[in-house]
């Protein structure tokens, strides 16, 4: 009985959330159906071309390299950001000295650093990975420092009473305690990593989904450009959903704790 | 040492050290060469820029895109957000759509924007609006819905009109959320204005950056990066200060 009730409530929620996107897409489909405007081709044409391009003919040459750069760059950012952040955050004076420098780097748009990396490393995928990693490190670093520093004083006192060693305090008290804040940083970093991935492909020539889309646009292959934009948009949304899922799974203990409190 | 610390705040010390390290890396390390600018070279290039009207035009164009885009976003998104937030149905109907559009980074639509609008200031403004409008609307609506339920019940008990409920319960609650959204939006506006220039050729500092990089002038490239960093810090300091004054009841 209760399960049934919950099911209907869920159906209702989906209906309420879903009618607007359905109406919008239907409107786009119909309004563009006999479009002669070269810049706004019919949605049906875009969809046909989308199937030709991305189910799954060009996935291997354009999408896979983009995702490789994205995840490799992000992985580097996570390991560098968290380990440096823990080191800096563990010392009160170190963080006071380092923070202005980090603030400066965070203030620079990640995309604006791509030209610097192009000058240093050229146009290949090392440049892309390096740009992604550098831009994504900053928010993780800041969040980790903040998280490690903001450990509850009572917890630290308790740790001292039980005479935990410094590494024990760091890894078993400070770091778990920092995780919710670190995850907020990771989320920002992941968005930045995605943006820089696309930007590095726009600016550097050649492979990748971004490059495909911009080249299509520049050479007036308008339907192709639309399919690229559509795929990039869907990808951006899907990746953010994936990130939410990972966060929910890894911070289960934290949400449980919050519910109790 | 203690007196040194009192005279020199840590920020100044670390900035000086960072500049020295930068200078040394650029002069002696494996990075030394034409593709890397030292601190002195970058600062010299920035000073040289300051004497050129073309540079100030670029700064002005970037600020124009950011400010106009930001203002339009706020003027459109705040009223829409308030309207959406007033009813549970409209809030829940629009949330998914707005969240979806909010997550899509504006850089993704640049190839289409170049075709439809063309690489100019209007495109930059449109991208700034696209970047901000959904996030501000959804946050405003959330603030309106987030008003204290006990307060609303009390107002209903005293037969206060809907207008009064909006004025004294919904809007103050929304204002806190709006101020958070705007703080993010200001920073995002500048970033998007720069990026539309850099990637989309919309003009301003972004386009200047693309030009200096493609002509291989590392000194000027680093000078612009330096400026962007300083600008970013200055803007975020200003916002924090303004927020403390305007939304003083937010408890921060």
Short mmCIF file of C-alpha atoms in Angstrom, two decimals:
data_model
loop_
_atom_site.label_atom_id
_atom_site.label_comp_id
_atom_site.label_asym_id
_atom_site.label_seq_id
_atom_site.Cartn_x
_atom_site.Cartn_y
_atom_site.Cartn_z
CA UNK A 1 0.00 0.00 0.00
CA UNK A 2 2.68 2.40 1.05
CA UNK A 3 4.91 1.40 -1.85
CA UNK A 4 2.06 2.05 -4.27
CA UNK A 5 1.46 5.47 -2.78
CA UNK A 6 5.13 6.30 -3.10
CA UNK A 7 5.07 5.12 -6.70
CA UNK A 8 2.19 7.44 -7.62
CA UNK A 9 3.85 10.34 -5.88
CA UNK A 10 6.98 9.65 -7.91
CA UNK A 11 4.97 9.53 -11.17
CA UNK A 12 3.34 12.83 -10.30
CA UNK A 13 6.73 14.42 -9.57
CA UNK A 14 8.10 13.23 -12.92
CA UNK A 15 5.03 14.58 -14.72
CA UNK A 16 5.31 17.97 -13.03
CA UNK A 17 9.04 18.24 -13.74
CA UNK A 18 8.78 16.78 -17.23
CA UNK A 19 5.95 18.54 -19.03
CA UNK A 20 7.87 21.76 -19.68
CA UNK A 21 10.91 20.22 -21.41
CA UNK A 22 8.58 18.05 -23.51
CA UNK A 23 6.53 21.09 -24.55
CA UNK A 24 9.70 23.06 -25.36
CA UNK A 25 11.21 20.32 -27.51
CA UNK A 26 7.86 19.74 -29.28
CA UNK A 27 7.60 23.45 -29.94
CA UNK A 28 11.14 23.58 -31.34
CA UNK A 29 10.41 20.51 -33.52
CA UNK A 30 7.23 22.04 -35.01
CA UNK A 31 8.37 25.65 -35.26
CA UNK A 32 11.53 24.65 -37.12
CA UNK A 33 9.84 22.00 -39.30
CA UNK A 34 9.76 24.03 -42.55
CA UNK A 35 12.51 26.43 -41.55
CA UNK A 36 14.35 27.99 -44.49
CA UNK A 37 16.66 29.95 -42.20
CA UNK A 38 20.11 28.45 -42.80
CA UNK A 39 21.14 29.08 -39.18
CA UNK A 40 18.11 27.35 -37.68
CA UNK A 41 17.69 24.09 -39.58
CA UNK A 42 14.68 21.88 -38.73
CA UNK A 43 15.21 19.94 -35.52
CA UNK A 44 14.35 16.79 -37.45
CA UNK A 45 17.31 17.38 -39.79
CA UNK A 46 19.59 17.99 -36.80
CA UNK A 47 18.37 14.78 -35.17
CA UNK A 48 18.96 12.72 -38.36
CA UNK A 49 22.49 14.11 -38.61
CA UNK A 50 23.00 13.56 -34.87
CA UNK A 51 22.28 9.87 -35.37
CA UNK A 52 24.72 9.73 -38.29
CA UNK A 53 27.47 11.56 -36.37
CA UNK A 54 27.19 10.33 -32.84
CA UNK A 55 25.42 6.94 -32.90
CA UNK A 56 28.26 5.91 -32.97
CA UNK A 57 30.35 6.61 -36.06
CA UNK A 58 32.47 9.53 -34.86
CA UNK A 59 32.48 8.73 -31.16
CA UNK A 60 35.86 7.04 -31.38
CA UNK A 61 37.69 9.87 -33.17
CA UNK A 62 36.08 12.90 -31.53
CA UNK A 63 34.43 12.01 -28.22
CA UNK A 64 36.92 9.51 -26.79
CA UNK A 65 39.99 11.81 -26.97
CA UNK A 66 37.98 14.61 -25.31
CA UNK A 67 36.93 12.36 -22.45
CA UNK A 68 40.46 10.98 -22.05
CA UNK A 69 41.86 14.49 -21.64
CA UNK A 70 39.05 15.46 -19.30
CA UNK A 71 39.40 12.52 -16.94
CA UNK A 72 43.20 12.42 -17.01
CA UNK A 73 43.42 16.17 -16.30
CA UNK A 74 40.82 15.91 -13.56
CA UNK A 75 42.57 12.92 -11.96
CA UNK A 76 45.86 14.85 -11.85
CA UNK A 77 44.05 17.84 -10.34
CA UNK A 78 42.43 15.69 -7.66
CA UNK A 79 45.67 14.04 -6.56
CA UNK A 80 47.74 17.24 -6.63
CA UNK A 81 44.98 19.41 -5.13
CA UNK A 82 44.11 17.13 -2.23
CA UNK A 83 47.67 16.17 -1.26
CA UNK A 84 48.98 19.76 -1.46
CA UNK A 85 45.85 21.00 0.29
CA UNK A 86 46.30 18.60 3.21
CA UNK A 87 49.95 19.59 3.58
CA UNK A 88 49.20 23.31 3.51
CA UNK A 89 46.02 23.12 5.56
CA UNK A 90 47.69 21.15 8.37
CA UNK A 91 49.83 24.19 9.17
CA UNK A 92 48.14 27.42 10.21
CA UNK A 93 50.99 29.71 9.13
CA UNK A 94 51.65 27.92 5.84
CA UNK A 95 48.08 28.45 4.74
CA UNK A 96 48.20 32.12 5.67
CA UNK A 97 51.26 32.60 3.45
CA UNK A 98 50.07 30.51 0.52
CA UNK A 99 46.45 31.64 0.32
CA UNK A 100 47.05 35.00 -1.44
CA UNK A 101 48.96 33.20 -4.20
CA UNK A 102 46.19 30.61 -4.66
CA UNK A 103 43.58 33.38 -4.63
CA UNK A 104 45.43 35.01 -7.49
CA UNK A 105 45.47 31.87 -9.60
CA UNK A 106 41.85 31.14 -8.82
CA UNK A 107 40.88 34.62 -9.98
CA UNK A 108 42.24 33.94 -13.48
CA UNK A 109 39.61 32.26 -15.67
CA UNK A 110 40.76 28.70 -16.38
CA UNK A 111 40.12 29.18 -20.09
CA UNK A 112 42.42 32.22 -20.18
CA UNK A 113 45.34 30.01 -19.14
CA UNK A 114 45.00 27.89 -22.28
CA UNK A 115 47.00 30.42 -24.38
CA UNK A 116 49.79 30.29 -21.81
CA UNK A 117 49.95 26.53 -22.08
CA UNK A 118 49.83 26.73 -25.88
CA UNK A 119 52.90 28.99 -25.80
CA UNK A 120 54.70 26.57 -23.48
CA UNK A 121 53.65 23.18 -24.81
CA UNK A 122 52.30 23.66 -28.33
CA UNK A 123 48.98 22.33 -29.60
CA UNK A 124 49.00 18.63 -28.73
CA UNK A 125 47.07 16.78 -26.06
CA UNK A 126 49.76 17.33 -23.39
CA UNK A 127 48.83 21.02 -23.57
CA UNK A 128 45.14 20.16 -23.16
CA UNK A 129 45.66 17.85 -20.21
CA UNK A 130 47.99 20.36 -18.54
CA UNK A 131 45.47 23.23 -18.96
CA UNK A 132 42.65 21.10 -17.57
CA UNK A 133 44.74 19.85 -14.65
CA UNK A 134 46.02 23.31 -13.70
CA UNK A 135 42.64 25.04 -13.87
CA UNK A 136 40.88 22.26 -11.95
CA UNK A 137 43.53 22.05 -9.22
CA UNK A 138 42.77 25.51 -7.81
CA UNK A 139 39.22 24.94 -6.45
CA UNK A 140 40.22 21.53 -5.03
CA UNK A 141 43.27 23.00 -3.33
CA UNK A 142 41.25 25.83 -1.79
CA UNK A 143 38.47 23.53 -0.60
CA UNK A 144 40.91 21.03 0.91
CA UNK A 145 42.81 23.71 2.82
CA UNK A 146 39.53 25.15 4.04
CA UNK A 147 38.17 21.72 4.98
CA UNK A 148 41.26 20.55 6.82
CA UNK A 149 41.51 23.82 8.74
CA UNK A 150 37.87 23.92 9.76
CA UNK A 151 38.01 20.71 11.82
CA UNK A 152 35.87 20.92 14.94
CA UNK A 153 38.01 21.90 17.98
CA UNK A 154 36.26 19.35 20.20
CA UNK A 155 37.22 16.57 17.79
CA UNK A 156 40.84 17.71 17.82
CA UNK A 157 40.87 17.90 21.63
CA UNK A 158 39.37 14.43 21.84
CA UNK A 159 42.03 13.15 19.46
CA UNK A 160 44.67 14.67 21.71
CA UNK A 161 43.17 13.08 24.83
CA UNK A 162 43.42 9.71 23.14
CA UNK A 163 46.99 10.69 22.22
CA UNK A 164 46.64 10.11 18.51
CA UNK A 165 49.81 10.76 16.54
CA UNK A 166 49.96 13.61 14.04
CA UNK A 167 49.49 11.40 10.96
CA UNK A 168 46.59 9.68 12.71
CA UNK A 169 44.94 13.02 13.42
CA UNK A 170 45.49 14.07 9.83
CA UNK A 171 44.16 10.93 8.16
CA UNK A 172 41.49 9.82 10.60
CA UNK A 173 40.12 13.10 11.94
CA UNK A 174 40.97 16.05 9.73
CA UNK A 175 40.66 14.43 6.30
CA UNK A 176 37.27 12.67 6.77
CA UNK A 177 35.99 15.83 8.37
CA UNK A 178 37.10 17.83 5.33
CA UNK A 179 35.41 15.54 2.79
CA UNK A 180 32.07 17.39 2.41
CA UNK A 181 33.90 20.67 1.73
CA UNK A 182 36.42 18.92 -0.53
CA UNK A 183 33.53 17.50 -2.56
CA UNK A 184 32.08 20.97 -3.06
CA UNK A 185 35.49 21.93 -4.45
CA UNK A 186 35.61 18.82 -6.63
CA UNK A 187 32.24 19.70 -8.14
CA UNK A 188 33.38 23.20 -9.12
CA UNK A 189 36.64 21.73 -10.39
CA UNK A 190 34.84 19.20 -12.55
CA UNK A 191 32.73 21.89 -14.22
CA UNK A 192 35.87 23.93 -14.85
CA UNK A 193 37.63 20.84 -16.22
CA UNK A 194 34.79 20.28 -18.69
CA UNK A 195 34.82 23.92 -19.81
CA UNK A 196 38.60 23.94 -20.25
CA UNK A 197 38.42 20.66 -22.17
CA UNK A 198 36.08 22.27 -24.68
CA UNK A 199 38.05 25.52 -24.77
CA UNK A 200 41.38 23.77 -25.29
CA UNK A 201 39.88 22.02 -28.30
CA UNK A 202 38.46 25.25 -29.70
CA UNK A 203 41.83 26.98 -29.40
CA UNK A 204 44.16 24.12 -30.22
CA UNK A 205 43.42 22.64 -33.63
CA UNK A 206 42.57 19.07 -34.51
CA UNK A 207 40.87 16.37 -32.51
CA UNK A 208 38.08 16.45 -30.02
CA UNK A 209 34.40 17.21 -29.86
CA UNK A 210 35.02 20.94 -29.35
CA UNK A 211 37.28 21.14 -32.39
CA UNK A 212 34.73 19.27 -34.50
CA UNK A 213 31.95 21.65 -33.48
CA UNK A 214 33.89 24.86 -34.01
CA UNK A 215 35.35 23.71 -37.34
CA UNK A 216 31.83 22.76 -38.51
CA UNK A 217 30.62 26.20 -37.50
CA UNK A 218 33.52 27.99 -39.21
CA UNK A 219 33.01 26.07 -42.43
CA UNK A 220 29.22 26.66 -42.39
CA UNK A 221 28.40 22.98 -41.84
CA UNK A 222 25.57 24.29 -39.73
CA UNK A 223 23.70 21.05 -39.07
CA UNK A 224 26.93 19.41 -37.92
CA UNK A 225 27.66 22.35 -35.64
CA UNK A 226 24.18 21.98 -34.08
CA UNK A 227 24.74 18.28 -33.45
CA UNK A 228 28.03 19.10 -31.75
CA UNK A 229 26.46 21.74 -29.54
CA UNK A 230 23.60 19.38 -28.68
CA UNK A 231 25.99 16.58 -27.75
CA UNK A 232 28.20 18.92 -25.70
CA UNK A 233 25.16 20.25 -23.83
CA UNK A 234 23.80 16.78 -23.08
CA UNK A 235 27.27 15.66 -22.08
CA UNK A 236 27.67 18.61 -19.70
CA UNK A 237 24.40 17.70 -18.02
CA UNK A 238 25.11 13.96 -17.91
CA UNK A 239 28.53 14.51 -16.38
CA UNK A 240 27.06 16.73 -13.67
CA UNK A 241 24.50 13.99 -12.87
CA UNK A 242 27.28 11.43 -12.72
CA UNK A 243 29.19 13.66 -10.34
CA UNK A 244 26.17 14.07 -8.04
CA UNK A 245 25.81 10.29 -7.95
CA UNK A 246 29.46 9.73 -7.00
CA UNK A 247 29.19 12.38 -4.31
CA UNK A 248 26.03 10.83 -2.87
CA UNK A 249 27.65 7.40 -2.71
CA UNK A 250 30.93 8.54 -1.19
CA UNK A 251 29.40 10.89 1.36
CA UNK A 252 26.68 8.51 2.53
CA UNK A 253 27.96 8.55 6.10
CA UNK A 254 27.85 12.35 6.10
CA UNK A 255 24.25 12.63 4.92
CA UNK A 256 23.30 9.95 7.46
CA UNK A 257 25.00 11.94 10.18
CA UNK A 258 23.21 15.12 9.11
CA UNK A 259 19.85 13.37 9.23
CA UNK A 260 20.50 12.26 12.80
CA UNK A 261 21.56 15.71 13.95
CA UNK B 1 61.27 38.29 13.47
CA UNK B 2 58.23 39.31 15.46
CA UNK B 3 58.61 42.93 14.39
CA UNK B 4 59.08 41.88 10.79
CA UNK B 5 55.84 39.95 11.01
CA UNK B 6 54.02 42.92 12.46
CA UNK B 7 55.25 45.25 9.73
CA UNK B 8 54.81 42.85 6.82
CA UNK B 9 51.55 40.91 6.53
CA UNK B 10 51.95 37.32 5.22
CA UNK B 11 50.26 38.26 1.94
CA UNK B 12 52.97 40.78 1.08
CA UNK B 13 55.78 38.41 2.02
CA UNK B 14 54.42 35.54 -0.04
CA UNK B 15 53.68 37.82 -3.01
CA UNK B 16 57.28 39.03 -3.03
CA UNK B 17 58.58 35.47 -2.75
CA UNK B 18 56.25 34.32 -5.55
CA UNK B 19 57.44 37.13 -7.83
CA UNK B 20 61.09 36.24 -7.09
CA UNK B 21 60.49 32.55 -7.80
CA UNK B 22 58.66 33.45 -11.02
CA UNK B 23 61.59 35.65 -12.07
CA UNK B 24 64.17 32.94 -11.29
CA UNK B 25 62.27 30.17 -13.08
CA UNK B 26 61.94 32.34 -16.16
CA UNK B 27 65.60 33.35 -16.14
CA UNK B 28 67.47 30.14 -15.37
CA UNK B 29 65.21 27.09 -15.43
CA UNK B 30 64.34 24.84 -18.35
CA UNK B 31 61.44 27.19 -19.06
CA UNK B 32 63.71 30.15 -19.84
CA UNK B 33 63.19 31.35 -23.39
CA UNK B 34 60.81 33.09 -25.71
CA UNK B 35 57.73 31.09 -24.75
CA UNK B 36 57.89 32.05 -21.07
CA UNK B 37 57.85 35.59 -19.70
CA UNK B 38 59.56 36.51 -16.42
CA UNK B 39 57.85 38.66 -13.82
CA UNK B 40 59.73 41.79 -14.88
CA UNK B 41 58.99 41.21 -18.56
CA UNK B 42 55.28 40.70 -17.86
CA UNK B 43 55.05 43.77 -15.64
CA UNK B 44 56.96 45.85 -18.19
CA UNK B 45 54.55 44.70 -20.91
CA UNK B 46 51.61 45.61 -18.70
CA UNK B 47 53.03 49.10 -18.08
CA UNK B 48 53.57 49.50 -21.81
CA UNK B 49 49.97 48.41 -22.43
CA UNK B 50 48.77 51.08 -20.02
CA UNK B 51 50.06 53.73 -22.41
CA UNK B 52 48.14 52.39 -25.40
CA UNK B 53 44.56 53.37 -26.18
CA UNK B 54 43.95 49.99 -27.92
CA UNK B 55 44.48 48.28 -24.57
CA UNK B 56 42.01 50.50 -22.76
CA UNK B 57 39.47 49.91 -25.51
CA UNK B 58 39.85 46.18 -24.89
CA UNK B 59 39.36 46.63 -21.13
CA UNK B 60 36.33 48.81 -21.79
CA UNK B 61 34.80 46.29 -24.21
CA UNK B 62 35.19 43.42 -21.76
CA UNK B 63 33.64 45.46 -18.94
CA UNK B 64 30.80 46.51 -21.25
CA UNK B 65 29.94 42.92 -22.12
CA UNK B 66 30.15 41.84 -18.49
CA UNK B 67 28.14 44.75 -17.05
CA UNK B 68 25.38 44.91 -19.68
CA UNK B 69 25.01 41.13 -19.67
CA UNK B 70 24.89 41.06 -15.88
CA UNK B 71 22.34 43.85 -15.58
CA UNK B 72 20.04 42.33 -18.19
CA UNK B 73 20.28 38.92 -16.47
CA UNK B 74 19.31 40.41 -13.12
CA UNK B 75 16.46 42.51 -14.52
CA UNK B 76 15.00 39.48 -16.29
CA UNK B 77 15.79 36.68 -13.86
CA UNK B 78 14.84 38.18 -10.50
CA UNK B 79 11.17 38.98 -11.35
CA UNK B 80 10.82 35.66 -13.18
CA UNK B 81 12.30 33.86 -10.20
CA UNK B 82 9.93 35.59 -7.77
CA UNK B 83 6.91 34.70 -9.91
CA UNK B 84 8.02 31.09 -10.26
CA UNK B 85 8.71 30.81 -6.55
CA UNK B 86 5.26 32.01 -5.49
CA UNK B 87 3.57 28.74 -6.42
CA UNK B 88 4.73 25.24 -5.64
CA UNK B 89 3.51 23.97 -9.00
CA UNK B 90 5.40 26.52 -11.09
CA UNK B 91 8.54 26.02 -9.00
CA UNK B 92 8.51 22.28 -9.46
CA UNK B 93 7.59 22.51 -13.16
CA UNK B 94 10.47 24.78 -14.07
CA UNK B 95 13.17 23.44 -11.76
CA UNK B 96 14.33 20.59 -14.00
CA UNK B 97 14.38 22.68 -17.17
CA UNK B 98 16.25 25.56 -15.53
CA UNK B 99 18.70 23.24 -13.81
CA UNK B 100 19.41 21.60 -17.14
CA UNK B 101 20.06 24.91 -18.87
CA UNK B 102 22.06 26.21 -15.90
CA UNK B 103 24.51 23.33 -16.05
CA UNK B 104 25.29 23.80 -19.76
CA UNK B 105 28.38 26.00 -19.90
CA UNK B 106 28.03 29.00 -22.26
CA UNK B 107 31.26 28.05 -23.99
CA UNK B 108 29.38 25.10 -25.49
CA UNK B 109 26.98 27.32 -27.46
CA UNK B 110 29.70 29.63 -28.84
CA UNK B 111 29.87 27.87 -32.26
CA UNK B 112 26.14 28.51 -32.79
CA UNK B 113 26.31 32.02 -31.31
CA UNK B 114 29.07 32.91 -33.79
CA UNK B 115 26.82 31.84 -36.68
CA UNK B 116 23.59 33.39 -35.46
CA UNK B 117 24.83 36.64 -33.91
CA UNK B 118 28.34 36.96 -35.29
CA UNK B 119 31.62 37.55 -33.45
CA UNK B 120 30.86 40.88 -31.79
CA UNK B 121 30.00 42.54 -28.48
CA UNK B 122 26.33 41.56 -28.77
CA UNK B 123 27.35 37.91 -28.85
CA UNK B 124 29.43 38.42 -25.72
CA UNK B 125 26.49 40.04 -23.97
CA UNK B 126 24.16 37.22 -25.06
CA UNK B 127 26.58 34.62 -23.70
CA UNK B 128 26.87 36.44 -20.37
CA UNK B 129 23.07 36.45 -20.14
CA UNK B 130 22.88 32.76 -21.03
CA UNK B 131 25.47 32.01 -18.35
CA UNK B 132 23.60 33.84 -15.59
CA UNK B 133 19.90 34.03 -16.20
CA UNK B 134 18.86 30.47 -15.29
CA UNK B 135 21.04 30.27 -12.20
CA UNK B 136 19.75 33.59 -10.81
CA UNK B 137 16.10 32.72 -11.55
CA UNK B 138 16.28 29.31 -9.90
CA UNK B 139 18.10 30.65 -6.84
CA UNK B 140 15.58 33.51 -6.48
CA UNK B 141 12.67 31.07 -6.72
CA UNK B 142 14.32 28.87 -4.13
CA UNK B 143 14.67 31.85 -1.80
CA UNK B 144 11.01 32.76 -2.20
CA UNK B 145 9.97 29.18 -1.37
CA UNK B 146 12.44 29.00 1.47
CA UNK B 147 10.65 31.67 3.56
CA UNK B 148 10.13 30.64 7.19
CA UNK B 149 6.88 28.59 7.29
CA UNK B 150 6.13 29.62 10.89
CA UNK B 151 6.40 33.27 9.88
CA UNK B 152 4.04 32.70 6.95
CA UNK B 153 1.51 30.86 9.17
CA UNK B 154 1.62 33.68 11.68
CA UNK B 155 1.01 36.25 8.95
CA UNK B 156 -1.96 34.26 7.70
CA UNK B 157 -3.35 34.10 11.26
CA UNK B 158 -3.21 37.88 11.37
CA UNK B 159 -4.98 38.01 7.99
CA UNK B 160 -2.12 39.83 6.33
CA UNK B 161 -2.64 40.17 2.59
CA UNK B 162 -0.67 38.18 0.04
CA UNK B 163 1.14 41.37 -0.95
CA UNK B 164 2.21 41.90 2.65
CA UNK B 165 3.32 38.29 2.93
CA UNK B 166 5.44 38.73 -0.17
CA UNK B 167 6.86 42.03 1.01
CA UNK B 168 7.73 41.02 4.57
CA UNK B 169 8.41 37.28 4.40
CA UNK B 170 9.09 36.10 0.85
CA UNK B 171 11.30 38.93 -0.41
CA UNK B 172 13.66 39.19 2.59
CA UNK B 173 14.18 35.44 2.38
CA UNK B 174 14.71 35.66 -1.38
CA UNK B 175 17.13 38.57 -1.00
CA UNK B 176 19.63 36.41 0.87
CA UNK B 177 19.58 33.81 -1.91
CA UNK B 178 19.64 36.49 -4.62
CA UNK B 179 22.74 38.04 -3.09
CA UNK B 180 24.49 34.66 -3.15
CA UNK B 181 23.46 34.15 -6.79
CA UNK B 182 24.61 37.64 -7.75
CA UNK B 183 27.99 37.17 -6.13
CA UNK B 184 28.58 34.15 -8.32
CA UNK B 185 27.08 35.92 -11.34
CA UNK B 186 29.41 38.94 -11.13
CA UNK B 187 32.48 36.74 -11.26
CA UNK B 188 30.95 34.55 -13.98
CA UNK B 189 30.06 37.61 -16.09
CA UNK B 190 33.68 38.74 -16.28
CA UNK B 191 34.91 35.23 -17.02
CA UNK B 192 32.36 34.71 -19.79
CA UNK B 193 33.08 38.16 -21.26
CA UNK B 194 36.78 37.26 -21.46
CA UNK B 195 36.09 33.79 -22.84
CA UNK B 196 33.72 35.04 -25.55
CA UNK B 197 36.53 37.29 -26.71
CA UNK B 198 39.17 34.58 -26.49
CA UNK B 199 37.24 31.76 -28.14
CA UNK B 200 34.48 33.53 -30.05
CA UNK B 201 36.29 36.66 -31.20
CA UNK B 202 33.79 38.96 -29.48
CA UNK B 203 36.48 41.56 -28.77
CA UNK B 204 37.88 42.91 -25.50
CA UNK B 205 40.67 41.46 -23.39
CA UNK B 206 39.89 37.92 -24.54
CA UNK B 207 40.47 38.74 -28.19
CA UNK B 208 43.61 40.68 -27.27
CA UNK B 209 44.83 37.60 -25.38
CA UNK B 210 44.19 35.39 -28.42
CA UNK B 211 46.07 37.88 -30.61
CA UNK B 212 49.15 38.10 -28.34
CA UNK B 213 49.30 34.31 -28.08
CA UNK B 214 48.94 33.65 -31.80
CA UNK B 215 51.63 36.23 -32.56
CA UNK B 216 53.88 34.47 -30.04
CA UNK B 217 54.31 37.50 -27.76
CA UNK B 218 54.70 35.77 -24.40
CA UNK B 219 55.39 39.01 -22.47
CA UNK B 220 52.05 40.51 -23.48
CA UNK B 221 50.19 37.22 -22.94
CA UNK B 222 51.49 37.01 -19.38
CA UNK B 223 50.73 40.70 -18.83
CA UNK B 224 47.06 40.11 -19.66
CA UNK B 225 46.91 37.02 -17.43
CA UNK B 226 48.44 39.08 -14.62
CA UNK B 227 45.82 41.77 -15.16
CA UNK B 228 42.98 39.21 -15.17
CA UNK B 229 44.17 37.80 -11.86
CA UNK B 230 44.40 41.23 -10.24
CA UNK B 231 41.01 42.23 -11.68
CA UNK B 232 39.44 39.03 -10.38
CA UNK B 233 40.75 39.51 -6.85
CA UNK B 234 39.68 43.17 -6.81
CA UNK B 235 36.16 42.33 -7.97
CA UNK B 236 35.68 39.52 -5.45
CA UNK B 237 36.87 41.78 -2.58
CA UNK B 238 34.42 44.49 -3.70
CA UNK B 239 31.52 42.04 -3.84
CA UNK B 240 32.14 40.66 -0.36
CA UNK B 241 32.21 44.21 0.99
CA UNK B 242 29.06 45.26 -0.86
CA UNK B 243 27.22 42.13 0.22
CA UNK B 244 27.97 42.74 3.88
CA UNK B 245 26.40 46.19 3.61
CA UNK B 246 23.35 45.40 1.51
CA UNK B 247 22.09 42.09 2.91
CA UNK B 248 23.09 42.81 6.51
CA UNK B 249 20.35 40.51 7.89
CA UNK B 250 21.74 37.40 6.24
CA UNK B 251 23.76 36.72 9.40
CA UNK B 252 27.21 36.64 7.88
#
